[in-house]
Amino acid sequence: MQELILLKLGEVVLKGLNRHTFEDKLLANIRRRLKNYGAFQVTSKQSTVYVEPAGEGCDIDGAFDACQKIFGAVAVVRAQPCEKDRDAILDCAKTYLREDLLSARSFKVESKRADKTFPMSSIQLSQYVGGELHDAYPHLTVDVHHPELTVVVEVREKAAYVHGHAVPGAGGLPIGMGGTAVSLLSGGIDSPVASWMVAKRGVQLEMVHFYSPPYTSPQALDKVLDLARLLVPWCGRLVVHTVPFTEIQETIRRDCPEEYFTLIMRRFMMRCAQRVAKRVGAKALITGECLGQVASQTMEAMASTEDATDLPVFRPVIAMDKEEIIRIARRIGTFETSIQPFEDCCTVFTPREDVRELENVLDVEGLVDRAMEATRYEVIRY
């Protein structure tokens, strides 16, 4: 029997009559994500997804890494199947986990008997396997509370499975179960994290980025596309809509008070993002705004920018401090790219009055229409 990957379901198991819909979407997402790593058979049984190599040349290492970034599973582990016989299970543990058993100083055995026809109870199986392993590896001590190595035996319907520690999965819900939203992706730290957090709730994302040549460089746009590429292994295929923003910014700078430049600019971003959302059927906008982080992210400023759109605006990182956001950015791999020193089109200021009156001097609809006509998009696949 070949080594395989087990994914443990999380929140999906709490669903009621529609649970199968979530599981079907998760299986479809896994199959699509693993196409680049060979032919795998993906099935689900008893709150566990089985990813089994179905041919030669399967990249089990690549598939295992990919599975850790698929929303819907809380734990991922490589396991070795064997016959449902206590001696076969013991032999499998000795060979499959040999390197781990040699390098560890303490261990314990956990057994899970999903197949109730198996003649031994979970405790009996753990005692048998644990005792034999201790005799075979006498340097090991038994530690049931804080072992360096946990040998896990799962007796299931088709076979028994032996493995060591599971690694954390991505958690959340399968992409595609939470609808579609448009995320405003800048080149900073916060917006990629906000995008990831919403995708974790099963939301399919479309990305919008505003660029302003010659004030922003081609490298700044490349940086944003790189951030999207880093998000794709988590979020699935992304479409990045790049909206030219130079005319809008120059018009605001020329015709509106300077201290309101950023606030009015952000209102235009909301209008353009809403246009993109209507094109793609999205039902919400996502931003990386964090309360109090800069002067344009006060309650009053957020209320003013949200006033420019009819769609709900989700702000996943609004109550997080910077260190929390950075911690997630490092985990998902976007931090190092986010801190590259390329400019974006936002500045800082403090709003003090209703900006709708200040916008009356602008051809708002005309400016938005021309920006949207010149919008381009790039599809980024896994």
Tab-separated table of C-alpha atoms in Angstrom:
chain	number	residue	atom	x	y	z
A	1	MET	CA	0.000	0.000	0.000
A	2	GLN	CA	1.223	3.483	-0.923
A	3	GLU	CA	1.708	6.377	1.438
A	4	LEU	CA	-1.178	8.838	1.317
A	5	ILE	CA	-2.350	12.136	2.805
A	6	LEU	CA	-5.170	12.509	5.309
A	7	LEU	CA	-6.999	15.825	5.762
A	8	LYS	CA	-9.111	16.248	8.875
A	9	LEU	CA	-12.264	18.298	8.402
A	10	GLY	CA	-12.961	21.184	10.741
A	11	GLU	CA	-15.975	23.467	10.763
A	12	VAL	CA	-17.487	21.602	7.820
A	13	VAL	CA	-18.532	18.725	10.112
A	14	LEU	CA	-20.810	21.105	12.040
A	15	LYS	CA	-22.988	21.731	9.000
A	16	GLY	CA	-26.441	20.207	8.853
A	17	LEU	CA	-28.385	19.069	5.818
A	18	ASN	CA	-26.084	21.008	3.481
A	19	ARG	CA	-22.876	19.437	4.794
A	20	HIS	CA	-22.438	17.385	1.626
A	21	THR	CA	-22.366	20.614	-0.415
A	22	PHE	CA	-19.409	21.878	1.613
A	23	GLU	CA	-17.628	18.527	1.381
A	24	ASP	CA	-18.175	18.332	-2.378
A	25	LYS	CA	-16.736	21.825	-2.818
A	26	LEU	CA	-13.732	20.934	-0.650
A	27	LEU	CA	-13.043	17.769	-2.666
A	28	ALA	CA	-13.306	19.725	-5.914
A	29	ASN	CA	-10.876	22.342	-4.581
A	30	ILE	CA	-8.394	19.653	-3.527
A	31	ARG	CA	-8.542	17.885	-6.895
A	32	ARG	CA	-7.995	21.146	-8.758
A	33	ARG	CA	-5.119	22.180	-6.495
A	34	LEU	CA	-3.318	18.843	-6.861
A	35	LYS	CA	-3.412	18.594	-10.653
A	36	ASN	CA	0.156	19.862	-10.912
A	37	TYR	CA	1.439	17.083	-8.639
A	38	GLY	CA	0.149	14.010	-10.456
A	39	ALA	CA	-2.948	11.831	-10.448
A	40	PHE	CA	-4.533	11.513	-7.022
A	41	GLN	CA	-7.757	9.855	-5.926
A	42	VAL	CA	-9.587	12.145	-3.499
A	43	THR	CA	-12.407	10.727	-1.375
A	44	SER	CA	-14.136	11.600	1.894
A	45	LYS	CA	-15.279	9.315	4.704
A	46	GLN	CA	-15.991	9.841	8.406
A	47	SER	CA	-14.855	13.500	8.526
A	48	THR	CA	-11.553	12.666	6.812
A	49	VAL	CA	-10.420	13.288	3.245
A	50	TYR	CA	-8.147	10.640	1.720
A	51	VAL	CA	-5.666	11.787	-0.919
A	52	GLU	CA	-4.201	8.649	-2.501
A	53	PRO	CA	-1.676	8.481	-5.368
A	54	ALA	CA	-3.467	6.957	-8.357
A	55	GLY	CA	-0.453	6.482	-10.611
A	56	GLU	CA	3.289	6.636	-10.944
A	57	GLY	CA	5.219	9.857	-10.633
A	58	CYS	CA	3.000	11.536	-8.046
A	59	ASP	CA	4.767	14.282	-6.114
A	60	ILE	CA	3.609	13.451	-2.590
A	61	ASP	CA	5.834	16.166	-1.073
A	62	GLY	CA	4.346	18.880	-3.269
A	63	ALA	CA	0.822	17.600	-2.713
A	64	PHE	CA	1.334	17.587	1.060
A	65	ASP	CA	2.535	21.210	1.037
A	66	ALA	CA	-0.415	22.222	-1.153
A	67	CYS	CA	-2.936	20.503	1.113
A	68	GLN	CA	-1.794	22.618	4.061
A	69	LYS	CA	-3.075	25.728	2.236
A	70	ILE	CA	-6.530	24.454	1.299
A	71	PHE	CA	-9.292	26.052	3.351
A	72	GLY	CA	-11.664	23.562	4.958
A	73	ALA	CA	-9.200	21.201	6.654
A	74	VAL	CA	-7.873	21.793	10.181
A	75	ALA	CA	-5.080	19.208	10.095
A	76	VAL	CA	-3.024	17.441	7.421
A	77	VAL	CA	-0.833	14.389	7.839
A	78	ARG	CA	1.076	11.877	5.754
A	79	ALA	CA	0.150	8.320	6.677
A	80	GLN	CA	0.985	4.746	5.748
A	81	PRO	CA	-1.956	2.362	5.271
A	82	CYS	CA	-1.700	-1.284	6.245
A	83	GLU	CA	-3.864	-4.312	6.950
A	84	LYS	CA	-6.229	-4.159	9.904
A	85	ASP	CA	-4.200	-6.608	11.937
A	86	ARG	CA	-2.338	-5.769	15.137
A	87	ASP	CA	0.960	-7.247	13.971
A	88	ALA	CA	0.698	-5.563	10.570
A	89	ILE	CA	0.045	-2.277	12.366
A	90	LEU	CA	3.071	-2.814	14.592
A	91	ASP	CA	5.348	-3.649	11.659
A	92	CYS	CA	4.071	-0.578	9.796
A	93	ALA	CA	4.821	1.673	12.785
A	94	LYS	CA	8.337	0.232	13.156
A	95	THR	CA	9.237	0.795	9.497
A	96	TYR	CA	7.270	3.904	8.556
A	97	LEU	CA	8.203	5.883	11.672
A	98	ARG	CA	11.656	4.375	12.193
A	99	GLU	CA	13.599	7.635	11.809
A	100	ASP	CA	11.230	9.449	14.143
A	101	LEU	CA	11.418	6.654	16.705
A	102	LEU	CA	15.212	6.683	16.620
A	103	SER	CA	15.509	10.443	17.036
A	104	ALA	CA	12.837	10.913	19.727
A	105	ARG	CA	13.478	10.517	23.439
A	106	SER	CA	9.869	10.028	24.542
A	107	PHE	CA	6.699	8.798	22.886
A	108	LYS	CA	3.159	7.612	23.296
A	109	VAL	CA	0.669	5.754	21.107
A	110	GLU	CA	-2.830	7.033	20.360
A	111	SER	CA	-5.309	4.690	18.701
A	112	LYS	CA	-8.640	5.558	17.118
A	113	ARG	CA	-10.957	2.711	16.248
A	114	ALA	CA	-13.501	4.029	13.754
A	115	ASP	CA	-14.137	0.449	12.589
A	116	LYS	CA	-15.928	-1.046	15.583
A	117	THR	CA	-15.565	-4.570	14.168
A	118	PHE	CA	-11.838	-4.491	14.917
A	119	PRO	CA	-11.315	-7.009	17.751
A	120	MET	CA	-9.208	-4.772	20.009
A	121	SER	CA	-10.344	-1.607	21.755
A	122	SER	CA	-8.443	1.627	21.221
A	123	ILE	CA	-6.778	1.295	24.635
A	124	GLN	CA	-5.794	-2.314	24.032
A	125	LEU	CA	-4.292	-1.492	20.644
A	126	SER	CA	-2.333	1.453	22.079
A	127	GLN	CA	-0.990	-0.694	24.907
A	128	TYR	CA	0.075	-3.460	22.545
A	129	VAL	CA	1.766	-1.242	19.969
A	130	GLY	CA	3.304	0.981	22.650
A	131	GLY	CA	4.726	-1.966	24.577
A	132	GLU	CA	6.241	-3.570	21.505
A	133	LEU	CA	7.740	-0.285	20.299
A	134	HIS	CA	9.265	0.308	23.719
A	135	ASP	CA	10.908	-3.113	23.569
A	136	ALA	CA	12.150	-2.460	20.019
A	137	TYR	CA	13.455	1.020	20.866
A	138	PRO	CA	14.590	0.802	24.508
A	139	HIS	CA	16.019	4.331	24.529
A	140	LEU	CA	12.468	5.695	24.411
A	141	THR	CA	10.559	6.598	27.540
A	142	VAL	CA	6.787	6.704	27.688
A	143	ASP	CA	5.343	10.176	28.248
A	144	VAL	CA	1.578	10.384	27.855
A	145	HIS	CA	1.441	14.123	28.586
A	146	HIS	CA	4.259	15.797	26.611
A	147	PRO	CA	5.847	13.223	24.280
A	148	GLU	CA	8.320	14.211	21.588
A	149	LEU	CA	6.627	11.720	19.261
A	150	THR	CA	3.009	10.621	19.129
A	151	VAL	CA	2.434	7.451	17.135
A	152	VAL	CA	-1.131	7.571	15.856
A	153	VAL	CA	-2.996	4.474	14.709
A	154	GLU	CA	-6.352	4.914	13.006
A	155	VAL	CA	-8.383	1.804	12.256
A	156	ARG	CA	-10.852	2.797	9.593
A	157	GLU	CA	-13.195	1.174	7.098
A	158	LYS	CA	-10.719	0.304	4.330
A	159	ALA	CA	-7.474	-0.082	6.250
A	160	ALA	CA	-5.456	0.901	9.287
A	161	TYR	CA	-3.360	4.047	9.025
A	162	VAL	CA	-0.163	4.834	10.916
A	163	HIS	CA	1.287	8.321	11.187
A	164	GLY	CA	3.060	10.785	13.429
A	165	HIS	CA	2.141	14.356	14.310
A	166	ALA	CA	-0.352	16.130	12.068
A	167	VAL	CA	0.473	19.648	10.902
A	168	PRO	CA	-2.096	22.446	11.136
A	169	GLY	CA	-4.302	22.906	8.104
A	170	ALA	CA	-5.645	26.192	6.788
A	171	GLY	CA	-8.968	25.824	8.633
A	172	GLY	CA	-12.020	27.806	7.624
A	173	LEU	CA	-14.484	26.891	4.899
A	174	PRO	CA	-13.911	25.723	1.314
A	175	ILE	CA	-13.355	28.508	-1.213
A	176	GLY	CA	-16.551	29.117	-3.149
A	177	MET	CA	-19.015	28.540	-0.314
A	178	GLY	CA	-19.079	32.136	0.942
A	179	GLY	CA	-19.906	34.013	-2.252
A	180	THR	CA	-17.673	36.465	-4.126
A	181	ALA	CA	-16.139	39.724	-2.920
A	182	VAL	CA	-13.806	42.346	-4.355
A	183	SER	CA	-10.682	43.036	-2.325
A	184	LEU	CA	-8.770	46.320	-2.645
A	185	LEU	CA	-5.171	45.117	-2.874
A	186	SER	CA	-2.467	47.680	-2.211
A	187	GLY	CA	1.216	46.925	-1.944
A	188	GLY	CA	1.215	47.040	1.854
A	189	ILE	CA	1.109	44.466	4.623
A	190	ASP	CA	-2.535	44.752	5.642
A	191	SER	CA	-4.587	44.196	2.482
A	192	PRO	CA	-3.112	40.770	1.579
A	193	VAL	CA	-3.800	39.617	5.153
A	194	ALA	CA	-7.361	40.961	4.991
A	195	SER	CA	-7.867	39.150	1.682
A	196	TRP	CA	-6.576	35.890	3.158
A	197	MET	CA	-8.821	36.188	6.205
A	198	VAL	CA	-11.960	36.654	4.116
A	199	ALA	CA	-10.974	33.825	1.768
A	200	LYS	CA	-10.705	31.620	4.857
A	201	ARG	CA	-14.458	32.036	5.260
A	202	GLY	CA	-14.990	30.442	1.852
A	203	VAL	CA	-15.151	33.680	-0.158
A	204	GLN	CA	-13.947	33.715	-3.761
A	205	LEU	CA	-11.962	36.904	-4.332
A	206	GLU	CA	-11.511	39.328	-7.203
A	207	MET	CA	-8.702	41.811	-6.628
A	208	VAL	CA	-8.621	45.519	-7.520
A	209	HIS	CA	-5.462	47.593	-7.567
A	210	PHE	CA	-5.159	51.302	-8.328
A	211	TYR	CA	-2.017	52.504	-10.080
A	212	SER	CA	-1.046	56.026	-11.068
A	213	PRO	CA	1.734	56.278	-13.637
A	214	PRO	CA	4.035	58.180	-13.651
A	215	TYR	CA	3.585	58.728	-9.894
A	216	THR	CA	3.736	54.990	-9.231
A	217	SER	CA	6.371	52.872	-10.938
A	218	PRO	CA	5.965	49.649	-12.960
A	219	GLN	CA	7.817	47.904	-10.114
A	220	ALA	CA	5.029	48.912	-7.722
A	221	LEU	CA	2.473	47.212	-9.986
A	222	ASP	CA	4.704	44.149	-10.334
A	223	LYS	CA	4.907	43.979	-6.550
A	224	VAL	CA	1.117	43.837	-6.263
A	225	LEU	CA	0.918	41.076	-8.875
A	226	ASP	CA	3.584	39.186	-6.900
A	227	LEU	CA	1.435	39.515	-3.786
A	228	ALA	CA	-1.507	38.079	-5.703
A	229	ARG	CA	0.655	35.151	-6.827
A	230	LEU	CA	1.561	34.480	-3.193
A	231	LEU	CA	-2.127	34.448	-2.253
A	232	VAL	CA	-3.171	32.084	-5.048
A	233	PRO	CA	-2.041	28.858	-3.271
A	234	TRP	CA	-4.452	29.798	-0.466
A	235	CYS	CA	-7.234	31.582	-2.332
A	236	GLY	CA	-7.269	29.788	-5.677
A	237	ARG	CA	-7.233	31.550	-9.024
A	238	LEU	CA	-7.305	35.328	-8.727
A	239	VAL	CA	-8.187	38.017	-11.232
A	240	VAL	CA	-6.398	41.301	-10.562
A	241	HIS	CA	-8.215	44.313	-12.017
A	242	THR	CA	-5.763	47.198	-12.398
A	243	VAL	CA	-7.512	50.555	-12.480
A	244	PRO	CA	-5.651	53.611	-13.861
A	245	PHE	CA	-6.008	56.337	-11.276
A	246	THR	CA	-3.836	59.183	-12.513
A	247	GLU	CA	-6.587	61.398	-13.951
A	248	ILE	CA	-8.705	61.041	-10.824
A	249	GLN	CA	-5.808	61.910	-8.531
A	250	GLU	CA	-4.702	64.893	-10.605
A	251	THR	CA	-8.262	66.223	-10.743
A	252	ILE	CA	-8.719	65.910	-6.983
A	253	ARG	CA	-5.364	67.554	-6.361
A	254	ARG	CA	-6.258	70.441	-8.658
A	255	ASP	CA	-9.869	71.077	-7.615
A	256	CYS	CA	-10.196	69.998	-3.962
A	257	PRO	CA	-8.567	71.152	-0.724
A	258	GLU	CA	-5.254	69.399	-0.213
A	259	GLU	CA	-6.074	68.179	3.288
A	260	TYR	CA	-8.991	66.151	1.890
A	261	PHE	CA	-7.046	64.557	-0.923
A	262	THR	CA	-6.734	61.074	0.604
A	263	LEU	CA	-10.334	60.871	1.795
A	264	ILE	CA	-11.804	61.899	-1.553
A	265	MET	CA	-9.377	59.581	-3.332
A	266	ARG	CA	-10.503	56.647	-1.198
A	267	ARG	CA	-14.126	57.416	-1.972
A	268	PHE	CA	-13.294	57.177	-5.664
A	269	MET	CA	-11.595	53.840	-4.997
A	270	MET	CA	-14.818	52.588	-3.442
A	271	ARG	CA	-16.825	53.713	-6.452
A	272	CYS	CA	-14.474	51.995	-8.883
A	273	ALA	CA	-14.329	48.834	-6.786
A	274	GLN	CA	-18.121	48.760	-6.721
A	275	ARG	CA	-18.183	48.945	-10.526
A	276	VAL	CA	-15.849	45.942	-10.671
A	277	ALA	CA	-18.028	44.114	-8.141
A	278	LYS	CA	-21.123	44.623	-10.273
A	279	ARG	CA	-19.269	43.354	-13.337
A	280	VAL	CA	-18.263	40.101	-11.632
A	281	GLY	CA	-21.312	39.584	-9.434
A	282	ALA	CA	-19.532	40.260	-6.134
A	283	LYS	CA	-21.604	41.157	-3.077
A	284	ALA	CA	-19.082	42.948	-0.837
A	285	LEU	CA	-15.850	44.944	-0.766
A	286	ILE	CA	-12.800	44.044	1.346
A	287	THR	CA	-10.215	46.499	2.659
A	288	GLY	CA	-7.159	46.232	4.886
A	289	GLU	CA	-8.145	49.187	7.063
A	290	CYS	CA	-7.158	48.953	10.732
A	291	LEU	CA	-8.791	51.311	13.213
A	292	GLY	CA	-6.476	54.113	14.281
A	293	GLN	CA	-3.436	52.844	12.403
A	294	VAL	CA	-3.166	56.042	10.346
A	295	ALA	CA	-5.123	59.285	10.273
A	296	SER	CA	-7.253	58.167	7.320
A	297	GLN	CA	-8.451	55.102	9.269
A	298	THR	CA	-10.518	56.770	11.966
A	299	MET	CA	-14.183	55.928	12.449
A	300	GLU	CA	-15.164	59.189	10.776
A	301	ALA	CA	-12.918	58.576	7.764
A	302	MET	CA	-14.146	54.992	7.328
A	303	ALA	CA	-17.746	56.135	7.513
A	304	SER	CA	-17.038	58.732	4.845
A	305	THR	CA	-15.369	56.290	2.446
A	306	GLU	CA	-18.063	53.660	2.966
A	307	ASP	CA	-20.695	56.279	2.172
A	308	ALA	CA	-19.486	56.209	-1.456
A	309	THR	CA	-20.636	52.611	-2.043
A	310	ASP	CA	-23.888	50.691	-1.734
A	311	LEU	CA	-22.098	47.416	-0.964
A	312	PRO	CA	-21.121	46.193	2.511
A	313	VAL	CA	-17.448	46.817	3.294
A	314	PHE	CA	-15.663	44.117	5.314
A	315	ARG	CA	-12.520	45.035	7.266
A	316	PRO	CA	-11.101	41.786	8.705
A	317	VAL	CA	-8.044	43.364	10.387
A	318	ILE	CA	-9.848	46.378	11.835
A	319	ALA	CA	-9.290	45.396	15.497
A	320	MET	CA	-5.838	43.832	15.146
A	321	ASP	CA	-2.577	45.455	16.147
A	322	LYS	CA	0.300	45.605	13.691
A	323	GLU	CA	2.218	42.713	15.232
A	324	GLU	CA	-0.783	40.417	14.831
A	325	ILE	CA	-1.127	41.395	11.182
A	326	ILE	CA	2.597	40.897	10.566
A	327	ARG	CA	2.452	37.469	12.206
A	328	ILE	CA	-0.213	36.340	9.721
A	329	ALA	CA	1.640	37.977	6.823
A	330	ARG	CA	4.736	35.941	7.680
A	331	ARG	CA	2.683	32.761	7.944
A	332	ILE	CA	1.057	33.172	4.534
A	333	GLY	CA	4.298	34.313	2.885
A	334	THR	CA	3.393	37.874	1.882
A	335	PHE	CA	5.409	39.887	4.406
A	336	GLU	CA	8.765	40.063	2.628
A	337	THR	CA	7.123	41.188	-0.611
A	338	SER	CA	4.876	43.712	1.157
A	339	ILE	CA	7.814	45.543	2.704
A	340	GLN	CA	9.610	46.102	-0.593
A	341	PRO	CA	10.043	49.906	-0.853
A	342	PHE	CA	7.810	50.726	-3.807
A	343	GLU	CA	5.308	53.551	-3.474
A	344	ASP	CA	1.521	53.381	-3.654
A	345	CYS	CA	-1.020	56.121	-4.293
A	346	CYS	CA	-2.179	56.748	-0.706
A	347	THR	CA	-1.169	59.565	1.624
A	348	VAL	CA	-2.085	60.496	5.173
A	349	PHE	CA	-4.277	63.352	6.417
A	350	THR	CA	-7.003	64.096	8.957
A	351	PRO	CA	-10.577	64.640	7.704
A	352	ARG	CA	-12.652	67.327	9.395
A	353	GLU	CA	-15.882	67.828	7.462
A	354	ASP	CA	-18.357	66.282	5.031
A	355	VAL	CA	-16.456	65.693	1.794
A	356	ARG	CA	-19.564	65.221	-0.351
A	357	GLU	CA	-19.835	68.974	-0.683
A	358	LEU	CA	-16.189	69.181	-1.748
A	359	GLU	CA	-16.801	66.590	-4.468
A	360	ASN	CA	-19.495	68.737	-6.076
A	361	VAL	CA	-16.837	70.517	-8.130
A	362	LEU	CA	-15.790	67.209	-9.725
A	363	ASP	CA	-17.265	65.247	-12.616
A	364	VAL	CA	-17.494	62.164	-10.416
A	365	GLU	CA	-19.305	59.867	-12.829
A	366	GLY	CA	-17.169	60.928	-15.793
A	367	LEU	CA	-13.929	60.327	-13.923
A	368	VAL	CA	-15.088	56.877	-12.762
A	369	ASP	CA	-16.387	55.978	-16.242
A	370	ARG	CA	-13.060	56.783	-17.897
A	371	ALA	CA	-11.098	54.891	-15.246
A	372	MET	CA	-13.238	51.801	-15.662
A	373	GLU	CA	-13.029	51.907	-19.463
A	374	ALA	CA	-9.233	51.789	-19.173
A	375	THR	CA	-9.174	49.061	-16.509
A	376	ARG	CA	-7.175	45.955	-17.379
A	377	TYR	CA	-7.111	42.629	-15.621
A	378	GLU	CA	-4.673	39.758	-15.241
A	379	VAL	CA	-5.651	36.196	-14.374
A	380	ILE	CA	-3.257	34.530	-11.912
A	381	ARG	CA	-3.601	30.762	-11.602
A	382	TYR	CA	-2.144	28.264	-9.169
